[in-house]
Amino acid sequence: MLMLRVMTWISLRLGRRAARVVLHLIAAYFLLLAPASRRASRAYLRRALGRPPHWRDLYRHFFTFAATIHDRIYLVNQRFELFDFEVHGEDTLLGLLAAGKGLFLVGAHMGSFEVIRAIGRKNADLRVAMVMHQENARKINAMLAAINPEAVQDIIALGHIDSMLRLREFLDAGGAVGMLADRTPGKDTLHPAQILGANADLPGGPFRTAALLRRPVAFMTGLYLGGNRYAIHFDALADFSTVARDQRDAAVEAAIARYAALLDHYCRAAPYNWFNFFDFWRPTPAASPPQS
Amino acid sequence: MIGCLNLEITEDQIAPDAPLYGEGLGLDSIDVLEVALEVSKRYGLQLRSDSADNKLIFSSLRSLSDHIAAQRTR
């Protein structure tokens, strides 16, 4: 946490431009000294770019990751004026919220989810609670305390017996519950999906919960475009409001397929924003090493 | 409850006093939500997150049914 406090001090006192020199060091560090991340980056970029990636593609990938993490310091401190946000699909979001029954806001480890704060500032009645596993919740709270002790964020920690009851009450009050649905640290039923022309497994929990609670689901991502620019996208993903119980499993499958299609779309549109630096895709049978 | 959760066990395999959540029957919090929804539909009682008794209520099938018997509105 000391490093984070030092970095926060540099970022807020010396300004974003000066602090970003440090980010180049971080990107270079990963490029040179993190072979597992580098392998994952290369395998992913080959799929997303449709060509073998250059070193500078990998560098840009790591730099984009470092930049979005770093910009959280400013977002948590409400320095929205530093950024140029273009927002797509805000009407979709507000339309779904207008029913007053709450909304699932599903993202991924892609771009920045923190930019939702910029939307929240403009729409005072948009309340967002992030759903995450207990261990992550503890880490995030410690991080927020180091960046800005006054920053509040509603967090619904999973792993408690009544986690889902809290989630339902937050929705009943008209709030949006945010979750990253591309991976799970816990045990969850996995569903096969096609992303960038290869097989991956996506957790079913987020969509199953939305189906049980019969709520609409919107996709959200904040893609980093370079400089101080972000493009925030909202897309309607599924609406379980009227899904009968015997249709539920099929509706969940359809939602996961739509989620995979959205990930595929935005990976191609903004390839350097994908932040799963591990082997996300299942090995294809032909590529797996021969059994000996 | 078995029907509601599609559990792959039969009724006599649930011990009335075994824990429902975590070890024991091994329900996760989504399953707990599913049970809570079903209970409110059938018996007209709302299980709420601010109830300090949740741990107790879900501690076993017996305590859950005791709670429902005491609080049910239909």
PDB file of N, CA and C in Angstrom, chain A residues 179-269:
ATOM      1  N   MET A 179     -20.945  -6.296 -12.183  1.00  0.00           N
ATOM      2  CA  MET A 179     -20.084  -7.461 -11.997  1.00  0.00           C
ATOM      3  C   MET A 179     -19.293  -7.733 -13.264  1.00  0.00           C
ATOM      4  N   LEU A 180     -18.102  -8.292 -13.070  1.00  0.00           N
ATOM      5  CA  LEU A 180     -17.274  -8.674 -14.207  1.00  0.00           C
ATOM      6  C   LEU A 180     -17.501 -10.157 -14.422  1.00  0.00           C
ATOM      7  N   ALA A 181     -18.050 -10.500 -15.589  1.00  0.00           N
ATOM      8  CA  ALA A 181     -18.577 -11.856 -15.776  1.00  0.00           C
ATOM      9  C   ALA A 181     -17.703 -12.721 -16.671  1.00  0.00           C
ATOM     10  N   ASP A 182     -16.446 -12.293 -16.916  1.00  0.00           N
ATOM     11  CA  ASP A 182     -15.621 -13.091 -17.828  1.00  0.00           C
ATOM     12  C   ASP A 182     -14.788 -14.135 -17.099  1.00  0.00           C
ATOM     13  N   ARG A 183     -14.685 -14.023 -15.779  1.00  0.00           N
ATOM     14  CA  ARG A 183     -13.978 -15.086 -15.037  1.00  0.00           C
ATOM     15  C   ARG A 183     -14.474 -15.093 -13.606  1.00  0.00           C
ATOM     16  N   THR A 184     -14.202 -16.197 -12.925  1.00  0.00           N
ATOM     17  CA  THR A 184     -14.623 -16.295 -11.541  1.00  0.00           C
ATOM     18  C   THR A 184     -13.516 -16.920 -10.720  1.00  0.00           C
ATOM     19  N   PRO A 185     -13.227 -16.337  -9.571  1.00  0.00           N
ATOM     20  CA  PRO A 185     -12.235 -16.964  -8.702  1.00  0.00           C
ATOM     21  C   PRO A 185     -12.835 -18.105  -7.893  1.00  0.00           C
ATOM     22  N   GLY A 186     -14.150 -18.164  -7.843  1.00  0.00           N
ATOM     23  CA  GLY A 186     -14.807 -19.200  -7.056  1.00  0.00           C
ATOM     24  C   GLY A 186     -15.199 -20.367  -7.929  1.00  0.00           C
ATOM     25  N   LYS A 187     -15.974 -21.254  -7.379  1.00  0.00           N
ATOM     26  CA  LYS A 187     -16.473 -22.362  -8.205  1.00  0.00           C
ATOM     27  C   LYS A 187     -17.799 -21.924  -8.817  1.00  0.00           C
ATOM     28  N   ASP A 188     -17.970 -22.208 -10.054  1.00  0.00           N
ATOM     29  CA  ASP A 188     -19.170 -21.791 -10.766  1.00  0.00           C
ATOM     30  C   ASP A 188     -19.330 -22.727 -11.951  1.00  0.00           C
ATOM     31  N   THR A 189     -20.553 -22.916 -12.394  1.00  0.00           N
ATOM     32  CA  THR A 189     -20.779 -23.732 -13.571  1.00  0.00           C
ATOM     33  C   THR A 189     -20.245 -22.971 -14.786  1.00  0.00           C
ATOM     34  N   LEU A 190     -19.440 -23.639 -15.603  1.00  0.00           N
ATOM     35  CA  LEU A 190     -18.878 -22.959 -16.770  1.00  0.00           C
ATOM     36  C   LEU A 190     -19.653 -23.331 -18.025  1.00  0.00           C
ATOM     37  N   HIS A 191     -19.800 -22.335 -18.898  1.00  0.00           N
ATOM     38  CA  HIS A 191     -20.529 -22.550 -20.144  1.00  0.00           C
ATOM     39  C   HIS A 191     -19.582 -22.305 -21.310  1.00  0.00           C
ATOM     40  N   PRO A 192     -19.541 -23.215 -22.269  1.00  0.00           N
ATOM     41  CA  PRO A 192     -18.668 -22.991 -23.420  1.00  0.00           C
ATOM     42  C   PRO A 192     -19.186 -21.835 -24.278  1.00  0.00           C
ATOM     43  N   ALA A 193     -18.259 -21.042 -24.794  1.00  0.00           N
ATOM     44  CA  ALA A 193     -18.640 -19.913 -25.644  1.00  0.00           C
ATOM     45  C   ALA A 193     -17.550 -19.688 -26.675  1.00  0.00           C
ATOM     46  N   GLN A 194     -17.937 -19.081 -27.784  1.00  0.00           N
ATOM     47  CA  GLN A 194     -16.992 -18.769 -28.856  1.00  0.00           C
ATOM     48  C   GLN A 194     -16.608 -17.299 -28.775  1.00  0.00           C
ATOM     49  N   ILE A 195     -15.318 -17.028 -28.570  1.00  0.00           N
ATOM     50  CA  ILE A 195     -14.838 -15.642 -28.599  1.00  0.00           C
ATOM     51  C   ILE A 195     -13.598 -15.602 -29.471  1.00  0.00           C
ATOM     52  N   LEU A 196     -13.565 -14.679 -30.420  1.00  0.00           N
ATOM     53  CA  LEU A 196     -12.460 -14.550 -31.370  1.00  0.00           C
ATOM     54  C   LEU A 196     -12.158 -15.884 -32.063  1.00  0.00           C
ATOM     55  N   GLY A 197     -13.196 -16.606 -32.379  1.00  0.00           N
ATOM     56  CA  GLY A 197     -13.043 -17.822 -33.157  1.00  0.00           C
ATOM     57  C   GLY A 197     -12.459 -18.995 -32.394  1.00  0.00           C
ATOM     58  N   ALA A 198     -12.423 -18.922 -31.081  1.00  0.00           N
ATOM     59  CA  ALA A 198     -11.896 -20.041 -30.299  1.00  0.00           C
ATOM     60  C   ALA A 198     -12.791 -20.301 -29.102  1.00  0.00           C
ATOM     61  N   ASN A 199     -12.645 -21.481 -28.522  1.00  0.00           N
ATOM     62  CA  ASN A 199     -13.510 -21.871 -27.414  1.00  0.00           C
ATOM     63  C   ASN A 199     -12.994 -21.354 -26.078  1.00  0.00           C
ATOM     64  N   ALA A 200     -13.904 -20.781 -25.318  1.00  0.00           N
ATOM     65  CA  ALA A 200     -13.573 -20.339 -23.969  1.00  0.00           C
ATOM     66  C   ALA A 200     -14.700 -20.802 -23.049  1.00  0.00           C
ATOM     67  N   ASP A 201     -14.477 -20.708 -21.745  1.00  0.00           N
ATOM     68  CA  ASP A 201     -15.513 -21.063 -20.779  1.00  0.00           C
ATOM     69  C   ASP A 201     -15.892 -19.829 -19.981  1.00  0.00           C
ATOM     70  N   LEU A 202     -17.184 -19.549 -19.924  1.00  0.00           N
ATOM     71  CA  LEU A 202     -17.654 -18.383 -19.179  1.00  0.00           C
ATOM     72  C   LEU A 202     -18.491 -18.852 -17.991  1.00  0.00           C
ATOM     73  N   PRO A 203     -18.359 -18.162 -16.837  1.00  0.00           N
ATOM     74  CA  PRO A 203     -19.150 -18.555 -15.668  1.00  0.00           C
ATOM     75  C   PRO A 203     -20.629 -18.237 -15.872  1.00  0.00           C
ATOM     76  N   GLY A 204     -21.492 -19.110 -15.377  1.00  0.00           N
ATOM     77  CA  GLY A 204     -22.926 -18.905 -15.564  1.00  0.00           C
ATOM     78  C   GLY A 204     -23.582 -18.117 -14.440  1.00  0.00           C
ATOM     79  N   GLY A 205     -22.886 -17.999 -13.303  1.00  0.00           N
ATOM     80  CA  GLY A 205     -23.472 -17.408 -12.107  1.00  0.00           C
ATOM     81  C   GLY A 205     -24.138 -16.048 -12.284  1.00  0.00           C
ATOM     82  N   PRO A 206     -23.436 -15.074 -12.895  1.00  0.00           N
ATOM     83  CA  PRO A 206     -24.044 -13.749 -13.022  1.00  0.00           C
ATOM     84  C   PRO A 206     -25.386 -13.774 -13.769  1.00  0.00           C
ATOM     85  N   PHE A 207     -25.444 -14.527 -14.843  1.00  0.00           N
ATOM     86  CA  PHE A 207     -26.675 -14.542 -15.644  1.00  0.00           C
ATOM     87  C   PHE A 207     -27.763 -15.372 -14.985  1.00  0.00           C
ATOM     88  N   ARG A 208     -27.329 -16.426 -14.286  1.00  0.00           N
ATOM     89  CA  ARG A 208     -28.300 -17.239 -13.574  1.00  0.00           C
ATOM     90  C   ARG A 208     -28.972 -16.406 -12.470  1.00  0.00           C
ATOM     91  N   THR A 209     -28.173 -15.588 -11.788  1.00  0.00           N
ATOM     92  CA  THR A 209     -28.714 -14.715 -10.744  1.00  0.00           C
ATOM     93  C   THR A 209     -29.706 -13.717 -11.330  1.00  0.00           C
ATOM     94  N   ALA A 210     -29.330 -13.100 -12.455  1.00  0.00           N
ATOM     95  CA  ALA A 210     -30.225 -12.121 -13.092  1.00  0.00           C
ATOM     96  C   ALA A 210     -31.522 -12.787 -13.536  1.00  0.00           C
ATOM     97  N   ALA A 211     -31.422 -14.040 -13.992  1.00  0.00           N
ATOM     98  CA  ALA A 211     -32.618 -14.759 -14.445  1.00  0.00           C
ATOM     99  C   ALA A 211     -33.535 -15.088 -13.277  1.00  0.00           C
ATOM    100  N   LEU A 212     -32.934 -15.526 -12.169  1.00  0.00           N
ATOM    101  CA  LEU A 212     -33.723 -15.830 -10.975  1.00  0.00           C
ATOM    102  C   LEU A 212     -34.469 -14.600 -10.487  1.00  0.00           C
ATOM    103  N   LEU A 213     -33.790 -13.463 -10.535  1.00  0.00           N
ATOM    104  CA  LEU A 213     -34.368 -12.220 -10.001  1.00  0.00           C
ATOM    105  C   LEU A 213     -35.179 -11.477 -11.051  1.00  0.00           C
ATOM    106  N   ARG A 214     -35.206 -12.022 -12.273  1.00  0.00           N
ATOM    107  CA  ARG A 214     -36.008 -11.464 -13.364  1.00  0.00           C
ATOM    108  C   ARG A 214     -35.719  -9.991 -13.607  1.00  0.00           C
ATOM    109  N   ARG A 215     -34.442  -9.683 -13.856  1.00  0.00           N
ATOM    110  CA  ARG A 215     -34.047  -8.296 -14.104  1.00  0.00           C
ATOM    111  C   ARG A 215     -33.436  -8.153 -15.490  1.00  0.00           C
ATOM    112  N   PRO A 216     -33.414  -6.913 -15.983  1.00  0.00           N
ATOM    113  CA  PRO A 216     -32.695  -6.655 -17.230  1.00  0.00           C
ATOM    114  C   PRO A 216     -31.183  -6.631 -17.000  1.00  0.00           C
ATOM    115  N   VAL A 217     -30.442  -6.932 -18.042  1.00  0.00           N
ATOM    116  CA  VAL A 217     -28.980  -6.938 -17.973  1.00  0.00           C
ATOM    117  C   VAL A 217     -28.444  -6.050 -19.090  1.00  0.00           C
ATOM    118  N   ALA A 218     -27.541  -5.144 -18.742  1.00  0.00           N
ATOM    119  CA  ALA A 218     -26.856  -4.341 -19.748  1.00  0.00           C
ATOM    120  C   ALA A 218     -25.369  -4.644 -19.683  1.00  0.00           C
ATOM    121  N   PHE A 219     -24.725  -4.586 -20.838  1.00  0.00           N
ATOM    122  CA  PHE A 219     -23.274  -4.739 -20.914  1.00  0.00           C
ATOM    123  C   PHE A 219     -22.642  -3.365 -20.785  1.00  0.00           C
ATOM    124  N   MET A 220     -21.505  -3.287 -20.118  1.00  0.00           N
ATOM    125  CA  MET A 220     -20.818  -2.010 -20.022  1.00  0.00           C
ATOM    126  C   MET A 220     -19.314  -2.191 -20.146  1.00  0.00           C
ATOM    127  N   THR A 221     -18.678  -1.315 -20.904  1.00  0.00           N
ATOM    128  CA  THR A 221     -17.222  -1.298 -20.923  1.00  0.00           C
ATOM    129  C   THR A 221     -16.751   0.135 -21.144  1.00  0.00           C
ATOM    130  N   GLY A 222     -15.595   0.472 -20.591  1.00  0.00           N
ATOM    131  CA  GLY A 222     -14.985   1.791 -20.802  1.00  0.00           C
ATOM    132  C   GLY A 222     -13.652   1.589 -21.493  1.00  0.00           C
ATOM    133  N   LEU A 223     -13.649   1.713 -22.809  1.00  0.00           N
ATOM    134  CA  LEU A 223     -12.455   1.378 -23.587  1.00  0.00           C
ATOM    135  C   LEU A 223     -11.491   2.555 -23.617  1.00  0.00           C
ATOM    136  N   TYR A 224     -10.221   2.262 -23.359  1.00  0.00           N
ATOM    137  CA  TYR A 224      -9.197   3.305 -23.384  1.00  0.00           C
ATOM    138  C   TYR A 224      -8.712   3.487 -24.823  1.00  0.00           C
ATOM    139  N   LEU A 225      -8.785   4.732 -25.324  1.00  0.00           N
ATOM    140  CA  LEU A 225      -8.447   4.985 -26.719  1.00  0.00           C
ATOM    141  C   LEU A 225      -7.090   5.655 -26.882  1.00  0.00           C
ATOM    142  N   GLY A 226      -6.373   5.886 -25.782  1.00  0.00           N
ATOM    143  CA  GLY A 226      -5.094   6.600 -25.854  1.00  0.00           C
ATOM    144  C   GLY A 226      -5.261   8.029 -25.373  1.00  0.00           C
ATOM    145  N   GLY A 227      -4.136   8.645 -25.014  1.00  0.00           N
ATOM    146  CA  GLY A 227      -4.197  10.013 -24.491  1.00  0.00           C
ATOM    147  C   GLY A 227      -5.083  10.072 -23.265  1.00  0.00           C
ATOM    148  N   ASN A 228      -6.065  10.972 -23.280  1.00  0.00           N
ATOM    149  CA  ASN A 228      -6.983  11.043 -22.133  1.00  0.00           C
ATOM    150  C   ASN A 228      -8.391  10.625 -22.544  1.00  0.00           C
ATOM    151  N   ARG A 229      -8.474   9.795 -23.621  1.00  0.00           N
ATOM    152  CA  ARG A 229      -9.788   9.499 -24.190  1.00  0.00           C
ATOM    153  C   ARG A 229     -10.290   8.107 -23.826  1.00  0.00           C
ATOM    154  N   TYR A 230     -11.545   8.071 -23.444  1.00  0.00           N
ATOM    155  CA  TYR A 230     -12.235   6.806 -23.181  1.00  0.00           C
ATOM    156  C   TYR A 230     -13.549   6.782 -23.953  1.00  0.00           C
ATOM    157  N   ALA A 231     -13.912   5.622 -24.448  1.00  0.00           N
ATOM    158  CA  ALA A 231     -15.232   5.433 -25.046  1.00  0.00           C
ATOM    159  C   ALA A 231     -16.018   4.491 -24.142  1.00  0.00           C
ATOM    160  N   ILE A 232     -17.115   5.001 -23.593  1.00  0.00           N
ATOM    161  CA  ILE A 232     -17.943   4.188 -22.700  1.00  0.00           C
ATOM    162  C   ILE A 232     -19.116   3.644 -23.500  1.00  0.00           C
ATOM    163  N   HIS A 233     -19.297   2.347 -23.448  1.00  0.00           N
ATOM    164  CA  HIS A 233     -20.374   1.703 -24.209  1.00  0.00           C
ATOM    165  C   HIS A 233     -21.348   0.989 -23.282  1.00  0.00           C
ATOM    166  N   PHE A 234     -22.635   1.219 -23.521  1.00  0.00           N
ATOM    167  CA  PHE A 234     -23.681   0.423 -22.879  1.00  0.00           C
ATOM    168  C   PHE A 234     -24.462  -0.298 -23.973  1.00  0.00           C
ATOM    169  N   ASP A 235     -24.677  -1.584 -23.789  1.00  0.00           N
ATOM    170  CA  ASP A 235     -25.488  -2.354 -24.746  1.00  0.00           C
ATOM    171  C   ASP A 235     -26.504  -3.183 -23.972  1.00  0.00           C
ATOM    172  N   ALA A 236     -27.725  -3.216 -24.477  1.00  0.00           N
ATOM    173  CA  ALA A 236     -28.717  -4.120 -23.880  1.00  0.00           C
ATOM    174  C   ALA A 236     -28.228  -5.548 -24.102  1.00  0.00           C
ATOM    175  N   LEU A 237     -28.300  -6.383 -23.079  1.00  0.00           N
ATOM    176  CA  LEU A 237     -27.763  -7.732 -23.215  1.00  0.00           C
ATOM    177  C   LEU A 237     -28.866  -8.780 -23.087  1.00  0.00           C
ATOM    178  N   ALA A 238     -29.696  -8.639 -22.082  1.00  0.00           N
ATOM    179  CA  ALA A 238     -30.780  -9.618 -21.881  1.00  0.00           C
ATOM    180  C   ALA A 238     -31.830  -8.974 -21.000  1.00  0.00           C
ATOM    181  N   ASP A 239     -33.046  -9.467 -21.096  1.00  0.00           N
ATOM    182  CA  ASP A 239     -34.068  -9.019 -20.162  1.00  0.00           C
ATOM    183  C   ASP A 239     -34.832 -10.240 -19.657  1.00  0.00           C
ATOM    184  N   PHE A 240     -34.624 -10.558 -18.394  1.00  0.00           N
ATOM    185  CA  PHE A 240     -35.242 -11.744 -17.813  1.00  0.00           C
ATOM    186  C   PHE A 240     -36.562 -11.420 -17.125  1.00  0.00           C
ATOM    187  N   SER A 241     -37.067 -10.180 -17.306  1.00  0.00           N
ATOM    188  CA  SER A 241     -38.249  -9.737 -16.549  1.00  0.00           C
ATOM    189  C   SER A 241     -39.442 -10.654 -16.732  1.00  0.00           C
ATOM    190  N   THR A 242     -39.598 -11.192 -17.936  1.00  0.00           N
ATOM    191  CA  THR A 242     -40.803 -11.980 -18.210  1.00  0.00           C
ATOM    192  C   THR A 242     -40.481 -13.437 -18.548  1.00  0.00           C
ATOM    193  N   VAL A 243     -39.274 -13.862 -18.197  1.00  0.00           N
ATOM    194  CA  VAL A 243     -38.883 -15.231 -18.545  1.00  0.00           C
ATOM    195  C   VAL A 243     -39.458 -16.214 -17.528  1.00  0.00           C
ATOM    196  N   ALA A 244     -40.266 -17.124 -18.022  1.00  0.00           N
ATOM    197  CA  ALA A 244     -40.875 -18.138 -17.142  1.00  0.00           C
ATOM    198  C   ALA A 244     -39.815 -19.148 -16.718  1.00  0.00           C
ATOM    199  N   ARG A 245     -40.143 -19.866 -15.649  1.00  0.00           N
ATOM    200  CA  ARG A 245     -39.146 -20.731 -15.060  1.00  0.00           C
ATOM    201  C   ARG A 245     -38.642 -21.827 -16.006  1.00  0.00           C
ATOM    202  N   ASP A 246     -39.540 -22.373 -16.786  1.00  0.00           N
ATOM    203  CA  ASP A 246     -39.099 -23.459 -17.669  1.00  0.00           C
ATOM    204  C   ASP A 246     -38.313 -22.940 -18.874  1.00  0.00           C
ATOM    205  N   GLN A 247     -38.328 -21.616 -19.071  1.00  0.00           N
ATOM    206  CA  GLN A 247     -37.543 -21.023 -20.154  1.00  0.00           C
ATOM    207  C   GLN A 247     -36.187 -20.503 -19.666  1.00  0.00           C
ATOM    208  N   ARG A 248     -35.994 -20.610 -18.357  1.00  0.00           N
ATOM    209  CA  ARG A 248     -34.858 -19.900 -17.762  1.00  0.00           C
ATOM    210  C   ARG A 248     -33.514 -20.374 -18.292  1.00  0.00           C
ATOM    211  N   ASP A 249     -33.314 -21.696 -18.325  1.00  0.00           N
ATOM    212  CA  ASP A 249     -32.010 -22.218 -18.746  1.00  0.00           C
ATOM    213  C   ASP A 249     -31.668 -21.791 -20.166  1.00  0.00           C
ATOM    214  N   ALA A 250     -32.673 -21.843 -21.040  1.00  0.00           N
ATOM    215  CA  ALA A 250     -32.447 -21.442 -22.428  1.00  0.00           C
ATOM    216  C   ALA A 250     -32.121 -19.955 -22.502  1.00  0.00           C
ATOM    217  N   ALA A 251     -32.805 -19.141 -21.687  1.00  0.00           N
ATOM    218  CA  ALA A 251     -32.561 -17.699 -21.698  1.00  0.00           C
ATOM    219  C   ALA A 251     -31.164 -17.373 -21.168  1.00  0.00           C
ATOM    220  N   VAL A 252     -30.724 -18.132 -20.165  1.00  0.00           N
ATOM    221  CA  VAL A 252     -29.372 -17.922 -19.634  1.00  0.00           C
ATOM    222  C   VAL A 252     -28.338 -18.273 -20.706  1.00  0.00           C
ATOM    223  N   GLU A 253     -28.546 -19.386 -21.403  1.00  0.00           N
ATOM    224  CA  GLU A 253     -27.631 -19.766 -22.487  1.00  0.00           C
ATOM    225  C   GLU A 253     -27.565 -18.682 -23.558  1.00  0.00           C
ATOM    226  N   ALA A 254     -28.724 -18.141 -23.910  1.00  0.00           N
ATOM    227  CA  ALA A 254     -28.774 -17.103 -24.940  1.00  0.00           C
ATOM    228  C   ALA A 254     -28.034 -15.850 -24.468  1.00  0.00           C
ATOM    229  N   ALA A 255     -28.183 -15.514 -23.183  1.00  0.00           N
ATOM    230  CA  ALA A 255     -27.510 -14.330 -22.646  1.00  0.00           C
ATOM    231  C   ALA A 255     -25.996 -14.508 -22.673  1.00  0.00           C
ATOM    232  N   ILE A 256     -25.532 -15.719 -22.337  1.00  0.00           N
ATOM    233  CA  ILE A 256     -24.087 -15.965 -22.349  1.00  0.00           C
ATOM    234  C   ILE A 256     -23.542 -15.867 -23.775  1.00  0.00           C
ATOM    235  N   ALA A 257     -24.303 -16.378 -24.724  1.00  0.00           N
ATOM    236  CA  ALA A 257     -23.872 -16.289 -26.126  1.00  0.00           C
ATOM    237  C   ALA A 257     -23.802 -14.828 -26.583  1.00  0.00           C
ATOM    238  N   ARG A 258     -24.773 -14.022 -26.151  1.00  0.00           N
ATOM    239  CA  ARG A 258     -24.779 -12.598 -26.504  1.00  0.00           C
ATOM    240  C   ARG A 258     -23.609 -11.877 -25.834  1.00  0.00           C
ATOM    241  N   TYR A 259     -23.334 -12.228 -24.582  1.00  0.00           N
ATOM    242  CA  TYR A 259     -22.203 -11.647 -23.859  1.00  0.00           C
ATOM    243  C   TYR A 259     -20.898 -11.974 -24.593  1.00  0.00           C
ATOM    244  N   ALA A 260     -20.750 -13.237 -25.011  1.00  0.00           N
ATOM    245  CA  ALA A 260     -19.550 -13.645 -25.749  1.00  0.00           C
ATOM    246  C   ALA A 260     -19.429 -12.864 -27.053  1.00  0.00           C
ATOM    247  N   ALA A 261     -20.562 -12.631 -27.717  1.00  0.00           N
ATOM    248  CA  ALA A 261     -20.540 -11.885 -28.983  1.00  0.00           C
ATOM    249  C   ALA A 261     -20.108 -10.438 -28.746  1.00  0.00           C
ATOM    250  N   LEU A 262     -20.556  -9.849 -27.632  1.00  0.00           N
ATOM    251  CA  LEU A 262     -20.160  -8.475 -27.306  1.00  0.00           C
ATOM    252  C   LEU A 262     -18.665  -8.399 -26.988  1.00  0.00           C
ATOM    253  N   LEU A 263     -18.161  -9.390 -26.239  1.00  0.00           N
ATOM    254  CA  LEU A 263     -16.722  -9.419 -25.945  1.00  0.00           C
ATOM    255  C   LEU A 263     -15.933  -9.527 -27.245  1.00  0.00           C
ATOM    256  N   ASP A 264     -16.376 -10.408 -28.109  1.00  0.00           N
ATOM    257  CA  ASP A 264     -15.738 -10.597 -29.412  1.00  0.00           C
ATOM    258  C   ASP A 264     -15.703  -9.267 -30.181  1.00  0.00           C
ATOM    259  N   HIS A 265     -16.846  -8.593 -30.213  1.00  0.00           N
ATOM    260  CA  HIS A 265     -16.967  -7.332 -30.955  1.00  0.00           C
ATOM    261  C   HIS A 265     -15.989  -6.279 -30.421  1.00  0.00           C
ATOM    262  N   TYR A 266     -15.975  -6.098 -29.084  1.00  0.00           N
ATOM    263  CA  TYR A 266     -15.135  -5.033 -28.528  1.00  0.00           C
ATOM    264  C   TYR A 266     -13.659  -5.411 -28.505  1.00  0.00           C
ATOM    265  N   CYS A 267     -13.333  -6.716 -28.453  1.00  0.00           N
ATOM    266  CA  CYS A 267     -11.926  -7.127 -28.574  1.00  0.00           C
ATOM    267  C   CYS A 267     -11.370  -6.748 -29.943  1.00  0.00           C
ATOM    268  N   ARG A 268     -12.212  -6.896 -30.947  1.00  0.00           N
ATOM    269  CA  ARG A 268     -11.754  -6.548 -32.294  1.00  0.00           C
ATOM    270  C   ARG A 268     -11.701  -5.038 -32.485  1.00  0.00           C
ATOM    271  N   ALA A 269     -12.687  -4.330 -31.873  1.00  0.00           N
ATOM    272  CA  ALA A 269     -12.760  -2.877 -32.049  1.00  0.00           C
ATOM    273  C   ALA A 269     -11.653  -2.153 -31.283  1.00  0.00           C
TER     274      ALA A 269
END
